Short mmCIF file of C-alpha atoms in Angstrom, two decimals:
data_model
loop_
_atom_site.label_atom_id
_atom_site.label_comp_id
_atom_site.label_asym_id
_atom_site.label_seq_id
_atom_site.Cartn_x
_atom_site.Cartn_y
_atom_site.Cartn_z
CA UNK A 271 -36.00 -57.70 47.07
CA UNK A 272 -33.14 -57.91 44.59
CA UNK A 273 -31.95 -61.25 43.31
CA UNK A 274 -28.52 -62.31 42.12
CA UNK A 275 -29.45 -61.51 38.48
CA UNK A 276 -30.77 -58.04 39.14
CA UNK A 277 -27.56 -56.44 37.74
CA UNK A 278 -27.80 -58.15 34.35
CA UNK A 279 -30.08 -55.58 32.61
CA UNK A 280 -27.83 -52.70 33.69
CA UNK A 281 -24.74 -54.51 32.45
CA UNK A 282 -26.33 -55.12 29.07
CA UNK A 283 -27.29 -51.46 28.73
CA UNK A 284 -23.77 -50.38 29.58
CA UNK A 285 -22.38 -52.80 27.02
CA UNK A 286 -24.56 -51.26 24.32
CA UNK A 287 -23.34 -47.78 25.27
CA UNK A 288 -19.75 -48.93 25.06
CA UNK A 289 -20.32 -50.45 21.61
CA UNK A 290 -21.94 -47.22 20.40
CA UNK A 291 -19.00 -45.19 21.65
CA UNK A 292 -16.59 -47.53 19.91
CA UNK A 293 -18.43 -47.08 16.60
CA UNK A 294 -18.53 -43.29 16.99
CA UNK A 295 -14.87 -42.96 18.00
CA UNK A 296 -13.48 -43.02 14.40
CA UNK A 297 -16.15 -40.51 13.30
CA UNK A 298 -15.29 -38.11 16.11
CA UNK A 299 -11.58 -38.50 15.42
CA UNK A 300 -12.05 -37.64 11.72
CA UNK A 301 -14.14 -34.55 12.47
CA UNK A 302 -12.03 -31.37 12.02
CA UNK A 303 -11.36 -29.37 15.14
CA UNK A 304 -12.87 -25.91 15.02
CA UNK A 305 -11.75 -23.27 17.48
CA UNK A 306 -14.29 -20.78 18.73
CA UNK A 307 -11.66 -18.04 18.38
CA UNK A 308 -9.30 -18.47 15.39
CA UNK A 309 -5.59 -18.18 15.96
CA UNK A 310 -4.35 -14.58 16.01
CA UNK A 311 -1.84 -15.40 13.27
CA UNK A 312 -4.68 -16.32 10.94
CA UNK A 313 -6.55 -13.14 11.89
CA UNK A 314 -3.57 -10.88 11.19
CA UNK A 315 -2.50 -12.58 7.98
CA UNK A 316 -5.11 -11.11 5.64
CA UNK A 317 -4.88 -7.45 6.75
CA UNK A 318 -1.09 -7.75 6.78
CA UNK A 319 -1.26 -8.93 3.16
CA UNK A 320 -3.30 -5.87 2.18
CA UNK A 321 -0.85 -3.54 3.91
CA UNK A 322 2.06 -5.33 2.28
CA UNK A 323 0.56 -4.96 -1.19
CA UNK A 324 -0.03 -1.24 -0.60
CA UNK A 325 3.60 -0.84 0.49
CA UNK A 326 4.67 -2.79 -2.60
CA UNK A 327 2.75 -0.34 -4.80
CA UNK A 328 4.42 2.63 -3.09
CA UNK A 329 7.85 1.06 -3.43
CA UNK A 330 7.21 0.35 -7.12
CA UNK A 331 6.48 4.04 -7.76
CA UNK A 332 9.72 5.00 -6.02
CA UNK A 333 11.72 2.49 -8.10
CA UNK A 334 10.11 3.68 -11.34
CA UNK A 335 10.82 7.34 -10.59
CA UNK A 336 14.36 6.57 -9.51
CA UNK A 337 15.11 4.69 -12.73
CA UNK A 338 13.29 7.19 -14.92
CA UNK A 339 15.10 10.09 -13.26
CA UNK A 340 18.54 8.71 -14.09
CA UNK A 341 17.55 7.54 -17.57
CA UNK A 342 16.12 10.96 -18.42
CA UNK A 343 19.25 12.80 -17.38
CA UNK A 344 18.17 14.08 -13.98
CA UNK A 345 14.55 15.09 -14.39
CA UNK A 346 11.06 13.71 -13.87
CA UNK A 347 9.20 16.59 -15.49
CA UNK A 348 7.00 16.09 -18.49
CA UNK A 349 5.11 18.31 -20.93
CA UNK A 350 1.74 17.23 -19.53
CA UNK A 351 1.05 16.47 -15.85
CA UNK A 352 -1.75 14.01 -16.68
CA UNK A 353 0.41 12.00 -19.07
CA UNK A 354 3.28 11.97 -16.58
CA UNK A 355 1.00 10.63 -13.83
CA UNK A 356 -0.35 7.96 -16.17
CA UNK A 357 3.16 6.89 -17.17
CA UNK A 358 4.22 6.65 -13.54
CA UNK A 359 1.13 4.60 -12.64
CA UNK A 360 1.49 2.23 -15.62
CA UNK A 361 5.20 1.66 -15.11
CA UNK A 362 4.67 1.20 -11.37
CA UNK A 363 2.09 -1.49 -12.07
CA UNK A 364 4.58 -3.35 -14.27
CA UNK A 365 7.37 -2.86 -11.72
CA UNK A 366 5.14 -4.16 -8.91
CA UNK A 367 4.35 -7.28 -10.95
CA UNK A 368 8.05 -7.87 -11.61
CA UNK A 369 8.97 -7.39 -7.93
CA UNK A 370 6.02 -9.53 -6.90
CA UNK A 371 7.13 -12.35 -9.18
CA UNK A 372 10.82 -12.04 -8.30
CA UNK A 373 10.14 -12.31 -4.58
CA UNK A 374 7.93 -15.35 -5.21
CA UNK A 375 4.86 -14.06 -3.41
CA UNK A 376 1.46 -15.63 -3.87
CA UNK A 377 -2.04 -14.22 -3.42
CA UNK A 378 -3.63 -17.64 -2.98
CA UNK A 379 -3.76 -17.37 0.79
CA UNK A 380 -5.19 -13.86 0.65
CA UNK A 381 -7.95 -14.03 -1.93
CA UNK A 382 -7.34 -17.16 -4.07
CA UNK A 383 -6.50 -14.97 -7.06
CA UNK A 384 -4.61 -16.59 -9.86
CA UNK A 385 -0.95 -15.76 -10.14
CA UNK A 386 -0.25 -13.32 -12.95
CA UNK A 387 -3.59 -11.47 -12.74
CA UNK A 388 -2.13 -8.38 -11.07
CA UNK A 389 -1.74 -6.45 -14.31
CA UNK A 390 -5.48 -6.62 -15.00
CA UNK A 391 -7.80 -4.08 -13.39
CA UNK A 392 -10.91 -6.15 -14.05
CA UNK A 393 -13.10 -6.89 -11.02
CA UNK A 394 -10.99 -4.59 -8.87
CA UNK A 395 -13.74 -4.37 -6.28
CA UNK A 396 -13.79 -8.16 -5.89
CA UNK A 397 -10.01 -8.40 -5.50
CA UNK A 398 -8.97 -6.51 -2.33
CA UNK A 399 -5.30 -7.46 -2.72
CA UNK A 400 -5.12 -5.95 -6.19
CA UNK A 401 -7.07 -2.91 -4.98
CA UNK A 402 -4.56 -2.42 -2.15
CA UNK A 403 -1.75 -2.39 -4.72
CA UNK A 404 -3.52 0.28 -6.79
CA UNK A 405 -4.16 2.36 -3.66
CA UNK A 406 -0.46 2.17 -2.75
CA UNK A 407 0.54 3.34 -6.23
CA UNK A 408 -1.92 6.24 -6.10
CA UNK A 409 -0.78 7.30 -2.62
CA UNK A 410 2.88 7.37 -3.61
CA UNK A 411 2.26 9.28 -6.84
CA UNK A 412 0.32 11.95 -4.96
CA UNK A 413 2.46 12.24 -1.83
CA UNK A 414 6.07 11.38 -2.65
CA UNK A 415 7.02 15.07 -2.60
CA UNK A 416 6.12 15.13 1.10
CA UNK A 417 8.84 12.56 1.73
CA UNK A 418 11.28 14.82 -0.07
CA UNK A 419 10.33 17.64 2.30
CA UNK A 420 10.83 15.30 5.27
CA UNK A 421 14.18 13.84 4.15
CA UNK A 422 15.82 16.18 1.62
CA UNK A 423 19.30 14.85 2.40
CA UNK A 424 18.35 11.27 1.59
CA UNK A 425 16.60 12.17 -1.65
CA UNK A 426 19.45 14.48 -2.57
CA UNK A 427 21.82 11.51 -2.35
CA UNK A 428 19.50 9.16 -4.26
CA UNK A 429 18.40 11.59 -6.96
CA UNK A 430 20.29 14.91 -7.00
CA UNK A 431 20.66 18.02 -4.88
CA UNK A 432 19.25 20.21 -7.66
CA UNK A 433 16.18 18.03 -8.14
CA UNK A 434 15.55 17.87 -4.40
CA UNK A 435 15.83 21.65 -4.13
CA UNK A 436 13.34 22.09 -6.99
CA UNK A 437 10.86 19.71 -5.35
CA UNK A 438 11.12 21.53 -2.02
CA UNK A 439 10.74 24.90 -3.76
CA UNK A 440 7.90 24.13 -6.12
CA UNK A 441 5.82 21.72 -4.03
CA UNK A 442 3.79 22.15 -0.88
CA UNK A 443 4.49 20.09 2.25
CA UNK A 444 1.50 18.29 3.68
CA UNK A 445 -0.31 18.26 0.34
CA UNK A 446 -1.57 15.86 -2.31
CA UNK A 447 -0.41 16.30 -5.90
CA UNK A 448 -3.01 15.66 -8.58
CA UNK A 449 -3.02 16.76 -12.22
CA UNK A 450 -0.52 19.56 -11.72
CA UNK A 451 -2.13 21.00 -8.57
CA UNK A 452 -1.21 20.69 -4.90
CA UNK A 453 -4.16 20.18 -2.57
CA UNK A 454 -2.98 21.12 0.92
CA UNK A 455 -4.58 18.96 3.59
CA UNK A 456 -2.29 19.59 6.59
CA UNK A 457 -1.80 22.88 8.48
CA UNK A 458 1.11 24.90 7.16
CA UNK A 459 3.80 26.55 9.22
CA UNK A 460 3.83 30.32 9.60
CA UNK A 461 6.96 30.54 7.42
CA UNK A 462 5.22 28.72 4.57
CA UNK A 463 2.12 30.91 4.75
CA UNK A 464 4.23 34.05 4.94
CA UNK A 465 6.23 32.96 1.91
CA UNK A 466 3.04 32.50 -0.12
CA UNK A 467 1.66 35.91 0.81
CA UNK A 468 4.95 37.75 0.20
CA UNK A 469 5.18 39.88 -2.98
CA UNK A 470 6.58 38.08 -5.98
CA UNK A 471 9.34 40.67 -6.44
CA UNK A 472 10.78 40.12 -2.99
CA UNK A 473 11.42 36.46 -3.75
CA UNK A 474 13.65 37.35 -6.67
CA UNK A 475 15.69 40.03 -4.93
CA UNK A 476 18.35 37.48 -3.97
CA UNK A 477 19.64 36.95 -7.51
CA UNK A 478 18.80 36.98 -11.17
CA UNK A 479 18.26 33.21 -11.42
CA UNK A 480 15.06 33.37 -9.38
CA UNK A 481 13.30 35.28 -12.12
CA UNK A 482 13.97 32.47 -14.56
CA UNK A 483 12.24 29.87 -12.39
CA UNK A 484 8.92 28.62 -13.61
CA UNK A 485 5.78 29.66 -11.79
CA UNK A 486 4.65 27.64 -8.80
CA UNK A 487 1.88 25.10 -9.43
CA UNK A 488 -1.59 25.94 -8.21
CA UNK A 489 -2.12 25.44 -4.47
CA UNK A 490 -5.64 24.66 -3.26
CA UNK A 491 -6.21 24.53 0.49
CA UNK A 492 -8.88 22.08 1.66
#
Protein backbone atom coordinates (compact mmCIF):
# COMPACT_ATOMS: atom_id res chain seq x y z
CA UNK A 1 0.00 0.00 0.00
CA UNK A 2 2.82 2.41 0.78
CA UNK A 3 5.45 3.19 -1.81
CA UNK A 4 9.07 4.19 -1.37
CA UNK A 5 8.15 7.91 -1.52
CA UNK A 6 5.39 7.76 1.04
CA UNK A 7 7.66 9.35 3.72
CA UNK A 8 8.44 12.46 1.68
CA UNK A 9 5.38 14.57 2.73
CA UNK A 10 6.06 13.89 6.42
CA UNK A 11 9.71 14.83 6.03
CA UNK A 12 8.79 18.11 4.36
CA UNK A 13 6.34 18.97 7.14
CA UNK A 14 8.97 18.25 9.77
CA UNK A 15 11.46 20.44 7.93
CA UNK A 16 9.02 23.35 7.99
CA UNK A 17 8.51 22.89 11.74
CA UNK A 18 12.24 22.91 12.29
CA UNK A 19 12.65 26.11 10.26
CA UNK A 20 9.86 27.78 12.26
CA UNK A 21 11.51 26.80 15.52
CA UNK A 22 14.82 28.18 14.29
CA UNK A 23 13.21 31.53 13.47
CA UNK A 24 11.43 31.68 16.84
CA UNK A 25 14.49 30.70 18.88
CA UNK A 26 16.01 34.25 19.00
CA UNK A 27 12.60 35.71 19.90
CA UNK A 28 12.12 33.26 22.77
CA UNK A 29 15.66 33.86 23.98
CA UNK A 30 15.12 37.65 24.08
CA UNK A 31 11.84 37.36 25.98
CA UNK A 32 12.36 38.25 29.68
CA UNK A 33 11.86 35.43 32.14
CA UNK A 34 8.99 36.06 34.53
CA UNK A 35 8.67 33.99 37.68
CA UNK A 36 5.21 33.13 38.90
CA UNK A 37 6.38 33.84 42.46
CA UNK A 38 8.89 36.72 42.76
CA UNK A 39 12.05 36.17 44.74
CA UNK A 40 11.58 36.62 48.49
CA UNK A 41 14.38 39.19 48.54
CA UNK A 42 12.41 41.40 46.17
CA UNK A 43 9.27 40.92 48.27
CA UNK A 44 10.99 41.91 51.52
CA UNK A 45 12.92 44.84 50.10
CA UNK A 46 10.10 47.39 49.95
CA UNK A 47 8.62 46.80 53.43
CA UNK A 48 12.14 46.70 54.85
CA UNK A 49 12.77 50.11 53.29
CA UNK A 50 9.66 51.54 54.97
CA UNK A 51 10.71 50.13 58.34
CA UNK A 52 14.22 51.47 57.84
CA UNK A 53 12.96 54.98 57.08
CA UNK A 54 10.75 54.92 60.19
CA UNK A 55 13.75 53.87 62.30
CA UNK A 56 15.78 56.64 60.66
CA UNK A 57 13.14 59.18 61.71
CA UNK A 58 13.21 57.90 65.30
CA UNK A 59 17.00 57.99 65.39
CA UNK A 60 17.00 61.54 64.01
CA UNK A 61 14.77 62.70 66.88
CA UNK A 62 17.12 61.09 69.39
CA UNK A 63 20.16 62.78 67.80
CA UNK A 64 18.43 66.17 67.74
CA UNK A 65 17.40 65.94 71.39
CA UNK A 66 20.83 64.74 72.42
CA UNK A 67 22.56 67.65 70.69
CA UNK A 68 19.98 70.18 71.82
CA UNK A 69 20.22 68.94 75.41
CA UNK A 70 23.96 69.53 75.61
CA UNK A 71 23.83 72.82 73.70
CA UNK A 72 21.11 74.16 76.00
CA UNK A 73 23.03 73.36 79.14
CA UNK A 74 21.26 70.20 80.22
CA UNK A 75 17.60 70.78 79.45
CA UNK A 76 15.05 70.09 76.74
CA UNK A 77 12.24 72.11 78.27
CA UNK A 78 10.69 75.04 76.48
CA UNK A 79 8.20 77.78 77.30
CA UNK A 80 5.56 76.27 75.02
CA UNK A 81 5.02 72.53 74.49
CA UNK A 82 3.65 73.02 70.96
CA UNK A 83 6.63 75.08 69.85
CA UNK A 84 9.04 72.59 71.40
CA UNK A 85 7.39 69.70 69.54
CA UNK A 86 7.52 71.64 66.28
CA UNK A 87 11.20 72.46 66.77
CA UNK A 88 12.01 68.81 67.48
CA UNK A 89 10.08 67.66 64.39
CA UNK A 90 11.65 70.27 62.09
CA UNK A 91 15.19 69.65 63.30
CA UNK A 92 14.65 65.89 63.11
CA UNK A 93 13.57 66.23 59.49
CA UNK A 94 16.77 68.12 58.68
CA UNK A 95 18.88 65.63 60.67
CA UNK A 96 17.25 62.69 58.87
CA UNK A 97 18.06 64.27 55.51
CA UNK A 98 21.69 64.81 56.54
CA UNK A 99 22.04 61.23 57.83
CA UNK A 100 20.26 59.93 54.75
CA UNK A 101 22.66 61.78 52.46
CA UNK A 102 25.76 60.92 54.49
CA UNK A 103 25.01 57.20 54.40
CA UNK A 104 24.41 57.42 50.65
CA UNK A 105 20.97 55.84 50.65
CA UNK A 106 18.64 56.10 47.68
CA UNK A 107 14.86 55.89 47.43
CA UNK A 108 14.91 54.98 43.75
CA UNK A 109 14.40 51.28 44.39
CA UNK A 110 11.59 51.93 46.86
CA UNK A 111 9.38 54.48 45.16
CA UNK A 112 11.45 56.16 42.38
CA UNK A 113 11.45 59.42 44.33
CA UNK A 114 14.05 61.94 43.38
CA UNK A 115 16.98 62.31 45.72
CA UNK A 116 16.74 65.43 47.85
CA UNK A 117 12.92 65.51 48.03
CA UNK A 118 12.76 64.29 51.62
CA UNK A 119 12.48 67.77 53.11
CA UNK A 120 9.26 68.46 51.21
CA UNK A 121 5.95 67.24 52.63
CA UNK A 122 4.12 67.63 49.32
CA UNK A 123 2.27 64.54 48.07
CA UNK A 124 3.00 62.72 51.32
CA UNK A 125 0.26 60.21 50.61
CA UNK A 126 1.85 59.29 47.27
CA UNK A 127 5.31 58.84 48.79
CA UNK A 128 5.19 55.96 51.32
CA UNK A 129 8.92 56.18 52.06
CA UNK A 130 8.66 59.82 53.05
CA UNK A 131 5.49 59.08 55.03
CA UNK A 132 7.32 56.33 56.93
CA UNK A 133 10.01 58.85 57.89
CA UNK A 134 7.39 61.29 59.21
CA UNK A 135 5.69 58.49 61.16
CA UNK A 136 9.02 57.54 62.75
CA UNK A 137 9.65 61.14 63.81
CA UNK A 138 6.16 61.44 65.30
CA UNK A 139 6.47 58.14 67.18
CA UNK A 140 9.79 59.10 68.75
CA UNK A 141 8.62 62.57 69.77
CA UNK A 142 5.58 61.11 71.51
CA UNK A 143 7.15 58.04 73.10
CA UNK A 144 10.82 58.70 73.84
CA UNK A 145 10.04 59.16 77.54
CA UNK A 146 8.94 55.51 77.65
CA UNK A 147 12.47 54.51 76.66
CA UNK A 148 13.79 56.59 79.53
CA UNK A 149 11.53 54.66 81.90
CA UNK A 150 12.80 51.37 80.42
CA UNK A 151 16.52 52.24 80.48
CA UNK A 152 17.14 55.07 82.97
CA UNK A 153 20.78 54.08 83.44
CA UNK A 154 21.56 54.38 79.74
CA UNK A 155 19.82 57.73 79.36
CA UNK A 156 21.43 58.95 82.56
CA UNK A 157 24.84 58.29 81.00
CA UNK A 158 23.93 59.87 77.65
CA UNK A 159 22.06 62.89 78.99
CA UNK A 160 22.30 63.39 82.76
CA UNK A 161 21.12 61.73 85.95
CA UNK A 162 19.09 64.80 86.92
CA UNK A 163 17.33 64.99 83.57
CA UNK A 164 16.57 61.28 83.60
CA UNK A 165 15.14 61.54 87.11
CA UNK A 166 12.92 64.45 86.05
CA UNK A 167 11.63 62.51 83.03
CA UNK A 168 10.83 59.48 85.17
CA UNK A 169 9.13 61.68 87.78
CA UNK A 170 7.09 63.93 85.53
CA UNK A 171 6.14 61.54 82.73
CA UNK A 172 3.91 58.49 82.59
CA UNK A 173 5.23 55.10 81.47
CA UNK A 174 3.23 53.45 78.72
CA UNK A 175 1.87 56.77 77.48
CA UNK A 176 1.98 59.06 74.46
CA UNK A 177 3.08 62.66 74.92
CA UNK A 178 1.22 65.25 72.86
CA UNK A 179 0.98 69.00 73.39
CA UNK A 180 1.96 68.89 77.04
CA UNK A 181 -0.34 65.99 77.99
CA UNK A 182 0.36 62.31 78.58
CA UNK A 183 -2.22 59.95 77.10
CA UNK A 184 -1.82 56.63 78.89
CA UNK A 185 -2.49 53.69 76.60
CA UNK A 186 -0.93 50.78 78.55
CA UNK A 187 -2.08 49.38 81.92
CA UNK A 188 -0.26 50.95 84.84
CA UNK A 189 1.28 49.12 87.76
CA UNK A 190 -0.38 49.28 91.16
CA UNK A 191 2.47 51.44 92.48
CA UNK A 192 1.92 54.03 89.74
CA UNK A 193 -1.83 54.18 90.32
CA UNK A 194 -1.34 54.42 94.07
CA UNK A 195 1.15 57.25 93.61
CA UNK A 196 -1.36 59.22 91.54
CA UNK A 197 -4.16 58.80 94.06
CA UNK A 198 -1.98 59.64 97.08
CA UNK A 199 -2.48 63.08 98.68
CA UNK A 200 -0.23 65.79 97.34
CA UNK A 201 1.13 66.58 100.81
CA UNK A 202 2.42 63.08 101.39
CA UNK A 203 4.66 63.30 98.34
CA UNK A 204 6.47 66.31 99.75
CA UNK A 205 6.99 64.95 103.25
CA UNK A 206 10.43 63.61 102.30
CA UNK A 207 12.07 67.03 101.95
CA UNK A 208 11.56 70.67 101.16
CA UNK A 209 12.75 70.38 97.55
CA UNK A 210 9.67 68.41 96.52
CA UNK A 211 7.45 71.41 97.09
CA UNK A 212 9.46 73.41 94.59
CA UNK A 213 8.90 70.92 91.78
CA UNK A 214 6.56 71.98 89.05
CA UNK A 215 3.16 70.35 88.80
CA UNK A 216 2.83 67.10 86.87
CA UNK A 217 1.51 67.39 83.31
CA UNK A 218 -2.06 66.33 82.66
CA UNK A 219 -2.58 62.56 82.44
CA UNK A 220 -5.46 61.29 80.33
CA UNK A 221 -6.18 57.56 80.42
CA UNK A 222 -7.58 56.08 77.21
